[in-house]
Coordinates of C-alpha atoms in Angstrom, one line a residue:
M147 CA 63.5 26.0 28.6
K148 CA 62.8 22.3 29.2
N149 CA 62.5 22.9 32.9
Y150 CA 60.2 25.8 32.3
I151 CA 57.9 23.7 30.1
A152 CA 58.0 20.8 32.5
K153 CA 57.1 23.1 35.4
N154 CA 54.4 25.0 33.6
Y155 CA 53.1 22.3 31.1
T156 CA 49.5 22.4 32.4
N157 CA 49.3 26.2 32.3
I158 CA 50.9 26.4 28.8
V159 CA 48.4 23.9 27.4
A160 CA 45.5 25.6 29.2
Y161 CA 46.5 29.0 27.8
L162 CA 47.1 27.6 24.3
I163 CA 43.6 26.0 24.3
A164 CA 42.1 29.1 25.7
L165 CA 43.7 31.2 22.9
L166 CA 42.3 28.7 20.3
F167 CA 38.8 28.9 21.8
V168 CA 38.8 32.7 22.0
Y169 CA 40.0 33.1 18.4
A170 CA 37.5 30.5 17.2
A171 CA 34.6 32.1 19.1
I172 CA 35.4 35.6 17.9
S173 CA 35.8 34.4 14.3
K174 CA 32.4 32.7 14.5
T175 CA 30.8 35.8 16.1
I176 CA 32.2 38.2 13.5
D177 CA 30.8 36.1 10.7
F178 CA 27.9 34.6 12.6
E179 CA 25.5 34.4 9.7
N180 CA 28.0 32.5 7.6
F181 CA 28.8 30.2 10.5
Q182 CA 25.1 29.3 10.9
V183 CA 24.8 28.7 7.1
Q184 CA 27.8 26.4 7.2
L185 CA 26.4 24.4 10.1
A186 CA 23.1 24.2 8.2
Q187 CA 24.9 22.7 5.3
S188 CA 26.6 20.2 7.5
P189 CA 25.5 16.6 6.6
L190 CA 25.7 15.7 10.3
L191 CA 24.2 18.6 12.3
S192 CA 21.8 20.3 9.8
A193 CA 18.7 19.9 12.0
Y194 CA 20.4 21.5 15.0
A195 CA 22.2 24.4 13.3
G196 CA 20.4 27.1 15.2
F197 CA 21.0 25.7 18.7
I198 CA 24.5 24.5 18.1
S199 CA 25.7 27.8 16.5
Y200 CA 25.0 29.7 19.8
S201 CA 26.0 26.9 22.1
V202 CA 29.5 26.4 20.6
I203 CA 30.4 30.1 20.9
I204 CA 29.2 30.3 24.5
I205 CA 31.0 27.1 25.5
E206 CA 34.2 28.1 23.8
L207 CA 34.3 31.5 25.6
A208 CA 33.3 30.0 29.0
L209 CA 36.0 27.4 28.8
A210 CA 38.6 29.9 27.7
L211 CA 37.8 32.0 30.8
L212 CA 37.8 29.1 33.1
L213 CA 41.1 27.7 31.7
C214 CA 42.8 31.0 32.9
L215 CA 41.4 30.7 36.4
P216 CA 43.5 28.3 38.6
K217 CA 40.5 27.4 40.7
Y218 CA 38.5 26.1 37.8
Q219 CA 41.3 25.0 35.5
K220 CA 40.9 21.3 36.2
F221 CA 37.2 21.4 35.4
A222 CA 37.9 23.5 32.2
L223 CA 40.5 21.0 31.0
Y224 CA 38.0 18.2 31.2
G225 CA 35.5 20.4 29.3
S226 CA 38.1 21.2 26.7
L227 CA 39.0 17.6 26.3
G228 CA 35.3 16.8 25.7
L229 CA 34.7 19.7 23.3
M230 CA 37.8 18.9 21.2
S231 CA 36.9 15.2 21.2
A232 CA 33.4 16.2 19.9
F233 CA 35.1 18.3 17.2
T234 CA 37.4 15.4 16.3
I235 CA 34.7 12.8 16.0
Y236 CA 32.6 15.2 14.0
I237 CA 35.3 15.6 11.4
Y238 CA 35.9 11.8 11.4
L239 CA 32.2 11.2 10.6
I240 CA 32.3 13.9 7.9
L241 CA 35.2 12.1 6.2
N242 CA 33.9 8.6 6.5
Y243 CA 30.1 8.5 6.8
S244 CA 28.9 11.6 5.2
D245 CA 27.0 11.7 1.8
F246 CA 29.3 14.7 1.0
V247 CA 32.0 16.8 2.5
P248 CA 30.9 20.4 3.2
C249 CA 33.0 23.6 3.3
S250 CA 35.5 24.3 6.1
C251 CA 34.5 26.4 9.1
G252 CA 36.5 29.5 8.3
G253 CA 39.0 31.5 10.3
I254 CA 42.7 30.5 10.6
L255 CA 41.8 26.8 9.8
E256 CA 39.9 27.6 6.6
D257 CA 42.8 26.7 4.4
L258 CA 43.3 23.4 6.1
G259 CA 41.8 20.3 4.4
W260 CA 39.5 18.1 6.5
T261 CA 42.2 15.5 7.0
E262 CA 44.7 18.2 8.3
H263 CA 41.9 19.6 10.4
L264 CA 41.4 16.2 11.9
I265 CA 45.1 15.9 12.8
F266 CA 45.0 19.4 14.3
N267 CA 42.1 18.4 16.6
I268 CA 43.7 15.1 17.6
V269 CA 46.8 17.0 18.7
F270 CA 44.7 19.3 20.9
V271 CA 42.9 16.3 22.4
I272 CA 46.3 14.7 23.3
L273 CA 47.4 18.0 24.8
A274 CA 44.3 18.4 26.9
F275 CA 44.5 14.7 28.0
T276 CA 48.2 14.9 29.0
A277 CA 47.7 18.2 30.7
I278 CA 45.1 16.7 32.9
L279 CA 47.3 13.8 33.9
Y280 CA 50.3 16.0 34.4
R281 CA 48.3 18.3 36.6
E282 CA 47.1 15.4 38.8
K283 CA 50.6 13.9 39.0
K284 CA 52.2 17.3 39.9
S285 CA 49.6 18.0 42.6
N286 CA 50.0 14.6 44.2
P287 CA 53.1 12.6 42.9
V288 CA 52.2 9.4 44.9
K289 CA 48.6 9.3 43.9
S290 CA 47.5 6.9 41.2
L291 CA 46.5 8.3 37.8
A292 CA 43.8 5.7 37.3
F293 CA 40.9 7.9 38.4
P294 CA 41.8 11.0 36.2
F295 CA 42.6 8.6 33.4
S296 CA 39.1 7.0 33.8
I297 CA 37.4 10.4 34.0
S298 CA 39.2 11.6 30.9
L299 CA 38.3 8.4 29.0
A300 CA 34.7 8.7 30.1
T301 CA 34.6 12.4 29.0
I302 CA 35.9 11.4 25.5
I303 CA 33.4 8.6 25.2
C304 CA 30.5 10.8 26.3
S305 CA 31.5 13.5 23.8
I306 CA 31.8 11.0 20.9
G307 CA 28.5 9.4 21.9
T308 CA 26.7 12.8 21.9
V309 CA 28.0 13.8 18.5
I310 CA 27.0 10.3 17.0
A311 CA 23.6 10.6 18.6
L312 CA 23.1 14.1 17.1
F313 CA 24.3 12.8 13.8
L314 CA 21.8 9.9 13.7
S315 CA 19.0 12.1 15.0
S316 CA 19.8 14.9 12.5
E317 CA 19.9 12.3 9.6
H318 CA 16.4 11.1 10.6
I319 CA 15.0 14.6 10.9
I320 CA 16.5 15.9 7.6
K321 CA 15.7 12.8 5.6
K322 CA 12.5 11.6 7.1
E323 CA 10.8 14.6 8.8
N324 CA 9.9 18.1 8.0
N325 CA 12.4 20.3 9.7
F326 CA 12.9 22.5 6.7
T327 CA 16.7 22.9 7.0
R328 CA 18.2 22.4 3.6
R329 CA 21.4 20.5 3.0
F330 CA 23.2 21.8 0.0
L331 CA 25.1 19.1 -2.0
M332 CA 28.7 19.8 -3.0
H333 CA 28.8 20.6 -6.7
P334 CA 26.3 17.9 -7.8
I335 CA 26.1 19.4 -11.3
I336 CA 28.8 21.0 -13.4
E337 CA 28.1 23.2 -16.4
D338 CA 30.0 22.0 -19.5
K339 CA 28.1 23.2 -22.6
K340 CA 25.9 26.1 -23.7
I341 CA 24.2 27.2 -26.9
N342 CA 22.1 30.3 -27.6
L343 CA 18.6 29.9 -28.9
D344 CA 16.7 32.4 -31.1
N345 CA 14.3 33.5 -28.3
E346 CA 13.4 33.0 -24.6
N347 CA 10.1 31.2 -25.1
Y348 CA 11.3 27.6 -25.3
Y349 CA 10.2 24.8 -22.9
F350 CA 11.2 21.2 -22.5
V351 CA 8.7 18.6 -23.9
G352 CA 10.7 15.3 -23.6
N353 CA 13.7 13.3 -24.7
D354 CA 14.8 10.0 -26.2
E355 CA 18.1 8.2 -26.0
V356 CA 20.0 10.7 -28.0
K357 CA 18.0 13.9 -28.3
I358 CA 16.1 16.4 -26.1
Y359 CA 13.0 18.1 -27.5
L360 CA 11.6 21.6 -26.9
G361 CA 8.4 23.4 -27.7
N362 CA 8.0 27.2 -28.1
K363 CA 5.3 29.3 -26.6
S364 CA 5.6 32.0 -29.4
Y365 CA 5.5 29.4 -32.2
P366 CA 3.3 26.6 -30.8
Q367 CA 3.6 24.5 -33.9
T368 CA 7.4 24.3 -33.7
L369 CA 9.1 21.2 -32.4
F370 CA 12.8 21.7 -31.8
S371 CA 15.2 18.8 -31.3
I372 CA 18.9 18.8 -30.5
D373 CA 21.2 16.0 -29.7
T374 CA 22.6 15.9 -26.1
A375 CA 26.1 16.8 -27.4
F376 CA 24.7 20.1 -28.8
T377 CA 26.1 19.3 -32.2
D378 CA 23.0 18.7 -34.4
S379 CA 19.6 20.3 -34.2
V380 CA 16.4 20.0 -36.2
R381 CA 13.3 22.3 -36.3
I382 CA 10.0 21.1 -37.8
K383 CA 6.7 22.9 -38.1
I384 CA 4.0 20.5 -37.0
Q385 CA 1.1 20.1 -39.6
P386 CA -2.0 18.8 -37.8
D387 CA -4.7 17.2 -40.0
N388 CA -7.3 19.8 -38.8
L389 CA -6.5 23.3 -37.7
S390 CA -10.1 24.6 -37.7
H391 CA -10.5 24.5 -33.9
T392 CA -10.5 27.5 -31.7
F393 CA -7.2 27.0 -29.9
R394 CA -6.3 28.6 -26.6
N395 CA -3.4 26.8 -25.2
I396 CA -1.5 24.6 -27.7
Q397 CA 1.3 22.5 -26.1
I398 CA 3.6 19.6 -27.1
K399 CA 4.7 16.5 -25.3
V400 CA 7.2 13.8 -26.5
K401 CA 7.2 10.2 -25.6
S402 CA 9.3 8.3 -28.0
P403 CA 8.7 7.3 -30.8
Y404 CA 5.8 9.9 -30.9
Y405 CA 5.1 13.5 -30.2
Y406 CA 1.7 14.8 -29.1
F407 CA 0.2 18.2 -30.1
Y408 CA -2.8 19.1 -28.0
D409 CA -5.1 21.7 -26.5
G410 CA -7.2 20.6 -23.6
S411 CA -9.6 23.6 -24.0
V412 CA -10.8 22.4 -27.4
P413 CA -10.3 19.4 -26.4
V414 CA -8.1 17.8 -29.1
I415 CA -5.0 15.5 -29.2
Y416 CA -2.9 14.9 -32.3
R417 CA -0.1 12.3 -32.6
G418 CA 2.8 12.4 -34.9
K419 CA 5.9 10.3 -35.5
L420 CA 9.2 11.9 -34.3
G421 CA 10.9 13.3 -37.4
D422 CA 7.6 13.6 -39.3
Q423 CA 5.8 17.0 -39.4
N424 CA 2.3 15.5 -40.1
A425 CA 0.2 14.8 -37.0
K426 CA -3.2 13.1 -37.0
T427 CA -6.2 13.6 -34.7
I428 CA -6.5 10.7 -32.2
S429 CA -8.9 12.3 -29.7
F430 CA -11.5 15.0 -30.1
N431 CA -14.1 16.0 -27.6
D432 CA -13.4 13.0 -25.4
A433 CA -12.5 15.1 -22.3
F434 CA -11.5 18.6 -21.4
F435 CA -8.2 18.8 -19.5
T436 CA -5.7 21.2 -18.0
Q437 CA -2.7 18.8 -17.8
F438 CA -1.7 15.9 -20.1
V439 CA 0.9 13.1 -19.8
P440 CA 1.2 10.4 -22.4
I441 CA 1.5 6.9 -21.0
D442 CA 1.6 5.1 -24.3
S443 CA 0.4 5.8 -27.9
T444 CA -3.3 5.4 -26.9
K445 CA -3.4 6.0 -23.2
F446 CA -3.0 9.3 -21.4
A447 CA -3.1 10.6 -17.8
L448 CA -5.1 13.9 -17.5
R449 CA -5.9 16.4 -14.9
T450 CA -9.5 17.6 -15.5
L451 CA -12.4 19.3 -13.7
S452 CA -15.2 17.0 -12.6
R453 CA -18.6 18.0 -13.9
K454 CA -20.2 16.5 -10.9
T455 CA -18.2 18.1 -8.1
K456 CA -16.6 21.0 -9.9
E457 CA -13.3 20.0 -8.4
L458 CA -10.0 19.1 -10.0
T459 CA -9.4 15.4 -10.4
L460 CA -7.0 13.0 -12.2
A461 CA -8.3 10.8 -15.0
L462 CA -7.2 8.2 -17.6
L463 CA -8.0 8.6 -21.2
D464 CA -7.9 5.4 -23.3
I465 CA -8.9 6.1 -26.9
N466 CA -9.5 2.4 -27.5
A467 CA -11.7 1.8 -24.4
D468 CA -15.4 2.2 -23.8
P469 CA -15.9 4.5 -22.0
K470 CA -12.8 6.3 -23.0
I471 CA -12.4 8.4 -19.8
K472 CA -12.2 7.2 -16.2
L473 CA -12.0 9.6 -13.3
Y474 CA -10.0 9.0 -10.1
P475 CA -11.6 11.5 -7.6
T476 CA -9.9 10.2 -4.5
I477 CA -6.3 10.8 -5.5
L478 CA -6.2 14.6 -5.0
E479 CA -7.1 15.3 -1.4
K480 CA -9.3 18.4 -0.8
Q481 CA -8.5 20.8 2.0
V482 CA -10.3 24.0 1.1
D483 CA -12.1 24.2 -2.3
G484 CA -11.0 21.2 -4.3
V485 CA -9.5 23.5 -7.0
F486 CA -6.7 25.8 -5.9
D487 CA -5.9 23.7 -2.8
V488 CA -5.2 20.6 -5.0
D489 CA -3.5 22.6 -7.8
G490 CA -0.1 21.2 -8.8
G491 CA 1.7 19.4 -11.6
L492 CA 1.2 16.0 -13.1
I493 CA 4.4 14.7 -14.6
S494 CA 5.8 11.5 -16.0
N495 CA 8.8 9.9 -14.3
N496 CA 11.4 9.9 -17.0
N497 CA 12.7 6.4 -17.9
T498 CA 10.1 4.7 -15.8
E499 CA 6.4 4.0 -16.2
D500 CA 5.4 5.9 -13.1
L501 CA 3.8 9.3 -12.7
V502 CA 4.1 12.0 -10.0
Y503 CA 1.7 14.7 -8.8
I504 CA 3.2 17.5 -6.8
Y505 CA 1.0 20.0 -4.9
N506 CA 1.8 23.7 -5.4
Y507 CA 0.5 24.9 -2.0
R508 CA 1.4 22.1 0.4
N509 CA 4.4 19.9 1.2
Q510 CA 3.2 16.7 -0.5
F511 CA 3.8 14.8 -3.7
I512 CA 2.1 11.6 -4.9
S513 CA 3.8 8.7 -6.7
L514 CA 1.4 6.8 -9.0
D515 CA 1.7 3.9 -11.4
N516 CA 0.5 4.1 -15.0
K517 CA -2.9 3.0 -14.0
L518 CA -3.2 5.8 -11.5
N519 CA -2.9 3.6 -8.4
V520 CA -1.4 5.6 -5.6
L521 CA 2.0 4.0 -4.7
R522 CA 2.9 6.4 -1.9
R523 CA 2.2 9.9 -0.5
L524 CA 5.4 11.6 0.4
N525 CA 6.4 15.0 1.9
T526 CA 8.9 17.7 1.0
I527 CA 11.1 19.2 3.7
D528 CA 9.0 22.3 4.3
T529 CA 6.4 22.3 7.0
T530 CA 3.3 23.5 5.1
T531 CA 1.0 20.6 5.6
H532 CA -2.2 22.6 5.0
V533 CA -2.6 25.1 2.2
K534 CA -2.5 28.8 3.0
I535 CA -4.9 30.2 0.5
Q536 CA -8.1 32.2 0.5
T537 CA -10.5 31.6 -2.4
T538 CA -13.9 32.9 -3.6
V539 CA -16.4 31.1 -5.7
M540 CA -17.9 33.5 -8.4
K541 CA -21.5 33.4 -9.4
D542 CA -20.6 31.6 -12.6
G543 CA -18.9 28.8 -10.5
R544 CA -15.3 30.0 -11.2
H545 CA -12.9 30.0 -8.3
K546 CA -10.6 33.0 -7.7
F547 CA -8.0 33.8 -5.1
S548 CA -9.2 36.4 -2.6
A549 CA -5.7 36.9 -1.3
P550 CA -2.2 36.1 -2.6
P551 CA -1.5 32.4 -2.2
F552 CA 1.4 30.9 -0.2
K553 CA 3.2 28.8 -2.9
V554 CA 5.4 26.0 -1.7
N555 CA 6.5 24.0 -4.8
S556 CA 7.0 25.2 -8.4
R557 CA 8.5 23.5 -11.5
T558 CA 9.2 19.8 -11.0
I559 CA 10.8 17.0 -13.1
A560 CA 11.5 13.4 -12.3
N561 CA 14.0 10.9 -13.7
R562 CA 14.0 7.3 -12.5
N563 CA 13.7 7.3 -8.7
L564 CA 14.7 11.0 -8.2
L565 CA 12.5 14.0 -8.1
F566 CA 13.8 17.6 -8.7
I567 CA 11.5 20.2 -7.2
Q568 CA 12.0 24.0 -7.6
S569 CA 11.0 25.3 -4.2
D570 CA 9.6 28.8 -3.6
L571 CA 10.3 28.8 0.1
M572 CA 13.5 29.8 2.0
G573 CA 14.7 27.4 4.6
K574 CA 16.5 28.1 7.8
H575 CA 19.9 29.8 7.8
E576 CA 19.8 30.4 4.0
S577 CA 21.3 33.5 2.3
R578 CA 18.9 36.0 0.9
E579 CA 21.6 37.1 -1.6
S580 CA 21.8 33.6 -3.0
W581 CA 18.0 33.4 -3.3
K582 CA 18.1 36.6 -5.4
R583 CA 20.7 35.1 -7.7
A584 CA 19.5 31.6 -8.1
K585 CA 16.6 29.1 -8.0
I586 CA 16.7 26.3 -5.4
I587 CA 16.3 22.7 -6.5
D588 CA 15.5 20.2 -3.9
V589 CA 16.2 16.5 -4.6
Y590 CA 14.0 13.7 -3.3
K591 CA 13.6 10.0 -3.8
A592 CA 10.3 9.3 -5.5
N593 CA 10.1 5.8 -4.1
G594 CA 10.6 6.6 -0.4
Q595 CA 10.5 9.4 2.2
E596 CA 14.0 10.7 1.8
Y597 CA 15.4 14.1 1.1
L598 CA 18.8 13.9 -0.6
G599 CA 19.8 17.5 -0.7
S600 CA 19.6 20.8 -2.6
F601 CA 21.5 22.8 -5.2
Y602 CA 21.4 26.2 -6.8
L603 CA 20.6 27.0 -10.4
Y604 CA 22.0 30.4 -11.0
K605 CA 20.2 32.9 -13.1
G606 CA 21.7 34.9 -16.0
K607 CA 22.7 38.5 -15.7
D608 CA 19.4 39.7 -17.1
S609 CA 17.4 36.5 -17.4
N610 CA 15.8 33.9 -15.2
V611 CA 15.7 30.1 -15.1
T612 CA 12.6 29.2 -17.0
D613 CA 12.7 25.4 -17.3
F614 CA 14.9 22.4 -16.7
W615 CA 15.0 18.7 -17.7
A616 CA 16.9 15.7 -16.3
T617 CA 18.2 12.6 -18.1
D618 CA 20.5 9.9 -16.7
N619 CA 23.7 11.9 -17.4
F620 CA 22.7 15.5 -17.7
L621 CA 20.6 18.3 -16.4
F622 CA 19.5 20.7 -19.2
V623 CA 18.5 24.2 -18.2
L624 CA 16.8 27.1 -20.0
I625 CA 18.1 30.5 -18.8
G626 CA 16.7 33.2 -20.9
S627 CA 17.6 32.3 -24.5
D628 CA 20.5 30.1 -23.4
L629 CA 20.2 26.3 -23.3
K630 CA 22.8 25.0 -20.8
R631 CA 24.0 21.4 -20.2
F632 CA 25.2 20.3 -16.8
Y633 CA 26.6 16.9 -16.1
F634 CA 25.6 15.1 -13.0
R635 CA 28.1 14.1 -10.3
E636 CA 27.8 12.0 -7.2
P637 CA 25.7 11.7 -5.3
I638 CA 23.1 12.3 -8.0
I639 CA 24.5 10.1 -10.8
G640 CA 24.7 7.1 -8.4
H641 CA 20.9 7.0 -8.1
F642 CA 20.5 6.5 -11.9
K643 CA 22.6 3.4 -12.1
N644 CA 21.6 -0.2 -12.0
K645 CA 23.0 -2.8 -9.6
E646 CA 26.0 -3.5 -11.9
G647 CA 26.9 0.2 -11.7
K648 CA 26.1 0.9 -15.3
T649 CA 23.9 3.7 -16.5
E650 CA 20.8 2.1 -18.0
N651 CA 20.0 4.7 -20.5
L652 CA 22.3 7.3 -21.9

């Protein structure tokens, strides 16, 4: 047996590697869609998933064939050494330099952990390397092995260098450019608590250090509060000092220690102390508005319609200033009509003084300070730089869609330096079945052009995700009449900590 192995070592290794490549290629081909999705989730090669998914299968099958042909076996062994070296360095980078570790690649190796997979690949690198040297020594016993040794070493170095270059390039594309290949984070949130509310019409309005607050579309005067442990809840009916207005769209916002009860179509703003049902009028007829964000007890950021241009614009309302309202017409950048093309959401960045405006129909969001100075204009990972809408201006000056709009971004929340955006667009290599069962949340840094990753928020059996809210420790989600609490894990929670590693607000 030893003599047989010694005599046929090169062929044994060649056939063994060929068998591995054939099996791996067939496994990938049978479940090709899943293979592409797994590559797309790779933190190293996400940007090249389409190209690599085809290339790997073709190379594996070609090398398997050449390994079985004596004339081309030498060339194929060098190719196998390079490919296995590439696989090996890929796993090493995953284990040591990746933001997260993705799922395994399937097939017979699916049950192996990444460390075991690394050892498996190293064994095959050694087999290919020794088979090359053995073949050269057997064909010419007196010839030095320096040349095949150098070529083998160069092959390994080139393969490693190529994978590292792809890794660095992919990281740049995924984090800095708009390639629209999502990277799904590995279990960044874990559900741990749930309560059932009395109806499906609640929405989040804010939080303080110990409680979250919800409004209700069916009962607009209701402010519901619950502690973050879901052990104690309070419901109050807000009593404004004047209810004689013709209300159309009553809403509530909370910025501790106050809540704000308002309707921009009147326009009126009431303010009440948290825990007190009585709310007093602090602004009436100062400015019509469609969106409202409290900055402090007397200053508010608004989105309104300019009387002069008939276009949407951001504004500051200071009830103690003269004049009270100041417009900032250059913040929202017009592309079509200045109304629908700049439509989006104005939100506060929870636990900071900053604001964010996210466009609905293009891949951009704007970070602002509390004086509405633009800090930075940043992009989401989709490629819709220009809105895809068709609008018509009616005789009375109203704007209407003349064709269904192409919506990019939906509901958005921000906490500290992270932005959580519900996307309405499917990225490359994503499962349609998952899209039917869940909402996609993309996570970005609000203070720099960087996409961190995505995760799913799964719908209920007969209900949808209607709203969500982030604090330093938890993500709260409304799904039908259920209020669910998810706790954040790395890498999300790490972005909410200070330099000493402690969470600043609980």
